[in-house]
Short mmCIF file of C-alpha atoms in Angstrom, two decimals:
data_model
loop_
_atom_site.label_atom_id
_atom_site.label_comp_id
_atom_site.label_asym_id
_atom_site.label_seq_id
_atom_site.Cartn_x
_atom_site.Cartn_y
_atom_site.Cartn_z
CA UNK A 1328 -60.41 23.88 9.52
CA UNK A 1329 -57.07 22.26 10.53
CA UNK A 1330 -54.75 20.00 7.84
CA UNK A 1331 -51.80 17.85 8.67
CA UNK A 1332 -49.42 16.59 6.20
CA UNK A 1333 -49.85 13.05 5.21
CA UNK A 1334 -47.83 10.87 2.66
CA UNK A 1335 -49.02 7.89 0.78
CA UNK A 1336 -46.59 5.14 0.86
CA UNK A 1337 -46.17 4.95 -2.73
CA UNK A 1338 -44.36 8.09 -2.67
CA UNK A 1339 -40.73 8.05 -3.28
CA UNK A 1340 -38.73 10.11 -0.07
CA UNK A 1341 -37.58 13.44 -1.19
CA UNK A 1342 -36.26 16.13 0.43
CA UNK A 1343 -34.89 19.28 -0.04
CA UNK A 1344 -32.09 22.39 1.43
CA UNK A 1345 -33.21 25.98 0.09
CA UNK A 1346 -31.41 28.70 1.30
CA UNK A 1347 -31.88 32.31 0.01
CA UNK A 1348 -29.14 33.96 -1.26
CA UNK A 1349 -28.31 36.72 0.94
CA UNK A 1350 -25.03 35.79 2.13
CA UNK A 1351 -22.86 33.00 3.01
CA UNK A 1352 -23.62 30.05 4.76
CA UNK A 1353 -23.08 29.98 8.46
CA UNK A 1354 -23.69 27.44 11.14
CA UNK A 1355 -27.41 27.62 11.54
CA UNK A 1356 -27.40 26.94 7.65
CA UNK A 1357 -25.65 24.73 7.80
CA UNK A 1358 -27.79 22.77 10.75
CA UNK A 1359 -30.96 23.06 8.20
CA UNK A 1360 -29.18 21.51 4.97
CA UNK A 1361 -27.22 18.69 7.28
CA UNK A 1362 -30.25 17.47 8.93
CA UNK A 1363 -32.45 17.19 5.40
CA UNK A 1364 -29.54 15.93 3.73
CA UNK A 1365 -29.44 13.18 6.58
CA UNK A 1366 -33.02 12.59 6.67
CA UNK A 1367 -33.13 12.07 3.36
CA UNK A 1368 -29.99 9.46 2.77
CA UNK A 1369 -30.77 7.58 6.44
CA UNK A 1370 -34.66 7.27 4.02
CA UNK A 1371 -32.91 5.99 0.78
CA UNK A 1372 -34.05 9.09 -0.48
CA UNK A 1373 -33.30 12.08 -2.37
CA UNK A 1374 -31.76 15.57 -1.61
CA UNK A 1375 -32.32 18.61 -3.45
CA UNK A 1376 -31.17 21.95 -3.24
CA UNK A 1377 -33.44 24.85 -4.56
CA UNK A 1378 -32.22 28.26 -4.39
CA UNK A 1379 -34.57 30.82 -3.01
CA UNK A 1380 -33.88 33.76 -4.68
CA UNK A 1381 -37.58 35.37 -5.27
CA UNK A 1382 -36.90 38.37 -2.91
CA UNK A 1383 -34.44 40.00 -5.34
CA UNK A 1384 -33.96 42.87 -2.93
CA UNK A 1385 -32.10 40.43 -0.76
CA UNK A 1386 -30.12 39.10 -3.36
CA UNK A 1387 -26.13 39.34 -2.93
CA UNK A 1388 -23.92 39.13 -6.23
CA UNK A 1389 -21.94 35.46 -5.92
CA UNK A 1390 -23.92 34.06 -3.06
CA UNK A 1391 -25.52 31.51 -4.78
CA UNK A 1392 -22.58 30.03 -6.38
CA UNK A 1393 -20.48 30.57 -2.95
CA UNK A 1394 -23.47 28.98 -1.33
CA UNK A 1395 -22.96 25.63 -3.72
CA UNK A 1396 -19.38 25.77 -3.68
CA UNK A 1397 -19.87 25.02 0.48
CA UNK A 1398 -22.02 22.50 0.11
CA UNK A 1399 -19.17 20.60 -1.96
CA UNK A 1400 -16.71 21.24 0.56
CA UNK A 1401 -19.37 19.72 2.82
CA UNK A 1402 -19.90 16.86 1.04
CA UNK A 1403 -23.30 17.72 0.93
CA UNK A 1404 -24.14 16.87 -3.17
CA UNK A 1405 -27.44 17.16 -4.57
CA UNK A 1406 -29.41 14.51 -6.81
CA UNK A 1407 -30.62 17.04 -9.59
CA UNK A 1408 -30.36 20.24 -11.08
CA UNK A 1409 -30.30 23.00 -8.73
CA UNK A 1410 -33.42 25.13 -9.56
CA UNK A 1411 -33.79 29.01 -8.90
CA UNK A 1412 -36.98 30.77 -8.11
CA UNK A 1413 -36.11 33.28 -10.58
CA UNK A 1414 -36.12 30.81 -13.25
CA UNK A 1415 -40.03 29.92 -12.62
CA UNK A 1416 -41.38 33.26 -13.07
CA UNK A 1417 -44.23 31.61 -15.74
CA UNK A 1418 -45.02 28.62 -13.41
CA UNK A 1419 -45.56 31.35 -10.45
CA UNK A 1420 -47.87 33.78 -12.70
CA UNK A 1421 -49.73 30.58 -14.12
CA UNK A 1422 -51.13 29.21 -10.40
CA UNK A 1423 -52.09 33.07 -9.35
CA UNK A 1424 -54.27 33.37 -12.93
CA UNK A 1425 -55.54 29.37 -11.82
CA UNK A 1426 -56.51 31.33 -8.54
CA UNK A 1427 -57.43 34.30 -10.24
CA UNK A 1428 -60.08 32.28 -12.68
CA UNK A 1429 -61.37 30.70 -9.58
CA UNK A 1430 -62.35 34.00 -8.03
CA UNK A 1431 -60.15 33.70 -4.84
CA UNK A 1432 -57.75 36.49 -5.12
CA UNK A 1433 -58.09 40.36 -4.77
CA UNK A 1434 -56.37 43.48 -4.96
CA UNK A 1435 -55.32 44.94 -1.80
CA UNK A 1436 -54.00 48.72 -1.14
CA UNK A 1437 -53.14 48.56 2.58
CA UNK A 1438 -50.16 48.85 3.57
CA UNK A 1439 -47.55 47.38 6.29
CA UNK A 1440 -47.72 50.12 8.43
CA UNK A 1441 -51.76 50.00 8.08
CA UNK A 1442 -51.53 46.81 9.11
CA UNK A 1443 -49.48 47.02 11.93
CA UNK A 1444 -51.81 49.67 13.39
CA UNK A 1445 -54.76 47.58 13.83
CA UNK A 1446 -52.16 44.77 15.52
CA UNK A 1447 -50.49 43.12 12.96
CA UNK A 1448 -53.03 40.78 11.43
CA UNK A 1449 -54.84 41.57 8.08
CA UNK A 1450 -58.39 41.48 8.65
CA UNK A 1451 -59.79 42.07 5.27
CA UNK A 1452 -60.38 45.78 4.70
CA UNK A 1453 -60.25 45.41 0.96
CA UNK A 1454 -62.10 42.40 0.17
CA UNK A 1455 -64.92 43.66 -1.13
CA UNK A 1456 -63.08 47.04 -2.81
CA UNK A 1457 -62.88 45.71 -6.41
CA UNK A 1458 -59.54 47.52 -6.87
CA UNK A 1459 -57.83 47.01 -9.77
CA UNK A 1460 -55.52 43.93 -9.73
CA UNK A 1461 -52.59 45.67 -12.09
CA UNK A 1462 -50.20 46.99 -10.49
CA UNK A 1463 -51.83 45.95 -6.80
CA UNK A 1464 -50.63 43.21 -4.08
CA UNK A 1465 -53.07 40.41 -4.44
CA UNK A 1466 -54.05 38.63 -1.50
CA UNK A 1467 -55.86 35.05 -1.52
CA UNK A 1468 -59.15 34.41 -0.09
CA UNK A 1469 -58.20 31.83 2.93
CA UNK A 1470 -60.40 28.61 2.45
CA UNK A 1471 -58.45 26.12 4.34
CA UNK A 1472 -57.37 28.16 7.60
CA UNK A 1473 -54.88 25.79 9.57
CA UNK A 1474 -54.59 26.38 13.29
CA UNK A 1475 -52.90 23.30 14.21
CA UNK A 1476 -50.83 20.69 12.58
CA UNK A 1477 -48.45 17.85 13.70
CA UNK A 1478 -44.51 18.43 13.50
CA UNK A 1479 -42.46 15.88 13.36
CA UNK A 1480 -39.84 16.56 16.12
CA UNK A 1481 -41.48 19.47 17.71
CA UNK A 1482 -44.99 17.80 18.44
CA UNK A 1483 -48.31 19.50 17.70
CA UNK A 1484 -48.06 23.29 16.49
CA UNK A 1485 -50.59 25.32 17.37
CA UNK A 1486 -51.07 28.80 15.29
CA UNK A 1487 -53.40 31.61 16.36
CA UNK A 1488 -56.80 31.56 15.01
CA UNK A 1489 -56.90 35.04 13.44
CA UNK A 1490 -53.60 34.61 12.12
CA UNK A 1491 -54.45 31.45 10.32
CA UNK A 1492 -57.57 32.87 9.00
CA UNK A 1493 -56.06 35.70 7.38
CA UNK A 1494 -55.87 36.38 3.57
CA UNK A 1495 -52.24 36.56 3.07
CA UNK A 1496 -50.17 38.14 -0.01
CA UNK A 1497 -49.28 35.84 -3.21
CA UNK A 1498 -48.09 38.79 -4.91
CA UNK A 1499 -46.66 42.10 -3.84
CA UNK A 1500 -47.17 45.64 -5.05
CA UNK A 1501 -44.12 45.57 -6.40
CA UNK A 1502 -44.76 42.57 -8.69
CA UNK A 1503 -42.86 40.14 -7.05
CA UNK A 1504 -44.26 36.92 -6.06
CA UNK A 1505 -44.88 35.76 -1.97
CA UNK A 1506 -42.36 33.28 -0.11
CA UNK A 1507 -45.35 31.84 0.70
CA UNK A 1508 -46.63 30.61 -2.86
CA UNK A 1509 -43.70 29.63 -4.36
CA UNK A 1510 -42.27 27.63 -1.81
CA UNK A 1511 -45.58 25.50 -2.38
CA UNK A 1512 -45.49 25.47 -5.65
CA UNK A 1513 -42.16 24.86 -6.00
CA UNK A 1514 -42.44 21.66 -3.39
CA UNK A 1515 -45.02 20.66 -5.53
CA UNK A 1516 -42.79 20.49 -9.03
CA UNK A 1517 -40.30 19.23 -7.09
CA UNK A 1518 -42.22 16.46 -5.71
CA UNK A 1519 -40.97 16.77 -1.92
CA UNK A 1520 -42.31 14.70 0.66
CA UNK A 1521 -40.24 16.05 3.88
CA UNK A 1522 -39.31 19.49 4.56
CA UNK A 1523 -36.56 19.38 7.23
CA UNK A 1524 -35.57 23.03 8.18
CA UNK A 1525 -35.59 25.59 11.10
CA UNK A 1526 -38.17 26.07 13.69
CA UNK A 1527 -38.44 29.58 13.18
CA UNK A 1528 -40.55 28.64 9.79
CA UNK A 1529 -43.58 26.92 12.39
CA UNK A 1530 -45.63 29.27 12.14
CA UNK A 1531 -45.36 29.91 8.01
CA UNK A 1532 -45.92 26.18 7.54
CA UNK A 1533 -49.48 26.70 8.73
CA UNK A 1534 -50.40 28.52 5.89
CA UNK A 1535 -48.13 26.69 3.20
CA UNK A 1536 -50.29 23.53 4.76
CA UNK A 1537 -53.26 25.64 3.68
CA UNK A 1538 -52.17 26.23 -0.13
CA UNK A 1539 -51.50 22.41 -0.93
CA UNK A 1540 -55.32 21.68 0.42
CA UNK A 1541 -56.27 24.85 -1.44
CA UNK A 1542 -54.38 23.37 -4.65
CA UNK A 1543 -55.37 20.19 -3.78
CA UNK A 1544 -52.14 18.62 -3.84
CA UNK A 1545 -50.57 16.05 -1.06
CA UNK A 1546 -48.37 17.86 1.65
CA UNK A 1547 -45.11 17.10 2.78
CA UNK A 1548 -44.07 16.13 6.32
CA UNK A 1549 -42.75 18.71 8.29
CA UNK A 1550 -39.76 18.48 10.58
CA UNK A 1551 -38.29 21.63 12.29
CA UNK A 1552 -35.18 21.54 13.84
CA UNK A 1553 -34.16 23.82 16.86
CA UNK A 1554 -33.00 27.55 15.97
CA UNK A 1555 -29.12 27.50 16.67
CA UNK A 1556 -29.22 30.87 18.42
CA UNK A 1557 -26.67 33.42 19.77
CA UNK A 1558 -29.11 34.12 22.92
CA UNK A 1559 -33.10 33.22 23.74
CA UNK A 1560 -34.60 34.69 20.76
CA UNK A 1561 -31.86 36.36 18.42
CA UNK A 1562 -30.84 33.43 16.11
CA UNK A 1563 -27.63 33.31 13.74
CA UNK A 1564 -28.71 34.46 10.53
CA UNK A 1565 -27.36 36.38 7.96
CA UNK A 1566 -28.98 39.22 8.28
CA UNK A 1567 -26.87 39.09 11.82
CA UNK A 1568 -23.90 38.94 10.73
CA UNK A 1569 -23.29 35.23 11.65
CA UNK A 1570 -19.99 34.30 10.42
CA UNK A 1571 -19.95 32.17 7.64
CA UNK A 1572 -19.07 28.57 7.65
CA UNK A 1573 -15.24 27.82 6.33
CA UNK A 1574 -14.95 25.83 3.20
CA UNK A 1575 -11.39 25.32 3.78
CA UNK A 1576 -11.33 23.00 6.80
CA UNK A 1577 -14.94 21.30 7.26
CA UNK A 1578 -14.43 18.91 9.77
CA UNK A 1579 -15.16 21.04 13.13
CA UNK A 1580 -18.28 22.58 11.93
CA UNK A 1581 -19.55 19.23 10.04
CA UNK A 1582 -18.58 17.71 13.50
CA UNK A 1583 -20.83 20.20 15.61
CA UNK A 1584 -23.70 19.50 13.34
CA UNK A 1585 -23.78 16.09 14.39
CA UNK A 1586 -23.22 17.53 18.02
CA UNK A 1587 -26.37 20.10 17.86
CA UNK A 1588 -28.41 17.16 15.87
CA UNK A 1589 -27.93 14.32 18.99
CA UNK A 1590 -25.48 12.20 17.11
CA UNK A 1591 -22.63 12.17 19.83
CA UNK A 1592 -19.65 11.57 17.08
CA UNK A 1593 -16.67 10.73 18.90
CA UNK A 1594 -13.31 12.91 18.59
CA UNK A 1595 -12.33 9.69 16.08
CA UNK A 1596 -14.68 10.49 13.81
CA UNK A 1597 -12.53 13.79 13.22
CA UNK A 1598 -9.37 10.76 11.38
CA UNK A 1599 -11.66 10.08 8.92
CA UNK A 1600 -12.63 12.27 5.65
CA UNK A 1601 -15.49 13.96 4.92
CA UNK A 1602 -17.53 11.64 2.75
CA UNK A 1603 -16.67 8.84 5.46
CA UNK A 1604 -17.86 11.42 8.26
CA UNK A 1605 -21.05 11.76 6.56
CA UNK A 1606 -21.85 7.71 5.90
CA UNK A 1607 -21.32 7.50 9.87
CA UNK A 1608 -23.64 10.22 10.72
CA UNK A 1609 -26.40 8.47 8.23
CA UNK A 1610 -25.63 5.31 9.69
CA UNK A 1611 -26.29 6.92 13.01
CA UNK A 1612 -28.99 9.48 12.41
CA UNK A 1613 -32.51 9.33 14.07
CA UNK A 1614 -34.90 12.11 13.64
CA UNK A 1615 -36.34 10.86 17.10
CA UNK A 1616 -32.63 11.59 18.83
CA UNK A 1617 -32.91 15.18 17.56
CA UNK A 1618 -33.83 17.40 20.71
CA UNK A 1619 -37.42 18.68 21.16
CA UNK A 1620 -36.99 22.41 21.47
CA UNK A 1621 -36.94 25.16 19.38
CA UNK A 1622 -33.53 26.75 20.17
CA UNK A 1623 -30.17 26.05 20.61
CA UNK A 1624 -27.56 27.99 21.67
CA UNK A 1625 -24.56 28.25 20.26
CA UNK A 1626 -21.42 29.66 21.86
CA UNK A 1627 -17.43 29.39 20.65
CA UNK A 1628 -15.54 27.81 23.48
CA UNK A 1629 -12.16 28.99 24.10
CA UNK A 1630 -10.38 26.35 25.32
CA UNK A 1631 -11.62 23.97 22.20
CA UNK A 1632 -12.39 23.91 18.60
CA UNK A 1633 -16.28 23.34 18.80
CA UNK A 1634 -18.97 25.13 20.29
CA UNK A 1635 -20.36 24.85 23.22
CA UNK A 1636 -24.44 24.50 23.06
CA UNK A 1637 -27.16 25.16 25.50
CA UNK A 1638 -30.85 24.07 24.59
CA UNK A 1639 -34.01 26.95 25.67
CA UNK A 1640 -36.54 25.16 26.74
CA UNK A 1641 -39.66 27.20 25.75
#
């Protein structure tokens, strides 16, 4: 069965910029909170930053703080509190016993590696086990598979069949709760109605589209902006060691975000500060002008402060 995210018009625009706090921001970050925070102010709406700190493995000491800090230099300033997954640990635990209660979730003792063997898609070996759920990963019973949805810049996704069939983890081993149900959940407290971020979260959204029907609770639009990349395929994360963004001098990198979003700012634009850079760019921005692709990439140039960019057509 196939979903795709539709908003009533009585709902308020709200958006939202959640990075995980692994590291610094760097210019592909920086990409995903400029274009929600612009899609969100050229809407009248609002712009929220959550930080995404479930995966405590990933976790760096200071990052989140250093991570707001750079949004302030950025001039990028949210219109509530900031909230941190860690924080919800109750609200998490509540919807899994709602799932629980409705029969939908099971314990599951395969493992990665398992599940790479038989190619990399879950196909339900311990659904009918009745294993324990202490101390197990729990997977949910998929009910709403979505295999294609509607994007707003990149067009119509389509997702593999299996793939969106599968009964993917809400909880791990481990005890640590799935990217994949609190991000809903979260979207859902939060009220958003656009998720503006990187295309390399397509394929995810399928199944995040599949827990709000499963919830039964209104999606958000989607819009996934192109992967700024170092080559085809390897984009700048921080996991890569992409530099990280400077807080002292904003301008060039707040300028090359308008560059890599189809703005075309004008050297000029560099005379003003930042708050006046960014009332420009929401004067200016259209998701339409955006390009249509799913990477970018990104290269220093030499001879010039900016970057040079290339787009992949795929």
């Amino acid at each position: 069965m196939s979903t795709t995210a539709v908003n009533t018009p009585t709902r308020e625009y709200c958006g939202r910029f959640a990075p995980s706090p692994s590291g610094p921001l760097h210019f592909g970050s920086l990409i995903a909170a400029v274009g929600s925070f612009l899609d969100a102010k050229a809407n009248q709406g609002k712009w929220l930053v959550r930080i995404e700190d479930i995966d405590t493995t990933r976790v760096v000491s200071g990052a989140s703080d250093d991570i707001l800090h750079t949004l302030e230099a950025y001039g990028l300033h949210w219109d509530e509190s900031v909230i941190y997954q860690t924080q919800r640990h109750e609200q998490y635990q509540a919807i899994v016993n709602e799932l629980i209660s409705q029969n939908l979730v099971y314990a599951c003792h395969c493992t990665r590696k398992e599940i790479k063997a038989i190619g990399g898609i879950y196909q339900g070996h311990c659904r009918d086990k009745s294993h324990g759920l202490s101390d197990s990963a729990l997977r949910l019973t998929q009910q709403f598979a979505t295999s294609h949805y509607h994007d707003l810049i990149q067009g119509e996704v389509r997702i593999d069949s299996q793939l969106a069939k599968e009964d993917y983890l809400i909880k791990r081993s481990d005890g640590l709760f799935a990217y994949q149900l609190v991000v809903v959940v979260d979207d859902i407290a939060q009220g958003i109605t656009h998720v503006v971020r990187g295309a390399d979260l397509l394929e995810p959204t399928a199944r995040q589209l599949s827990l709000f029907k499963q919830l039964n609770k209104p999606a958000p639009d989607y819009a996934h902006l192109p992967l700024a990349v170092a080559k085809p395929g390897f984009k700048l994360s921080k996991q890569n060691y992409a530099p990280a963004i400077a807080k002292s001098d904003p301008k060039p990198a707040l300028f090359d975000a308008f560059r890599f979003l189809g703005l075309k700012p004008e050297s000029a634009l560099l005379s003003l500060n930042i708050e006046q850079m960014l009332a420009w760019a929401v004067e200016t921005y259209r998701l339409e002008h955006i390009p249509k692709v799913q990477e970018i990439q990104v290269s220093e140039n030499p001879n010039s402060p900016f970057c040079d960019f290339v787009t992949i057509e795929k």
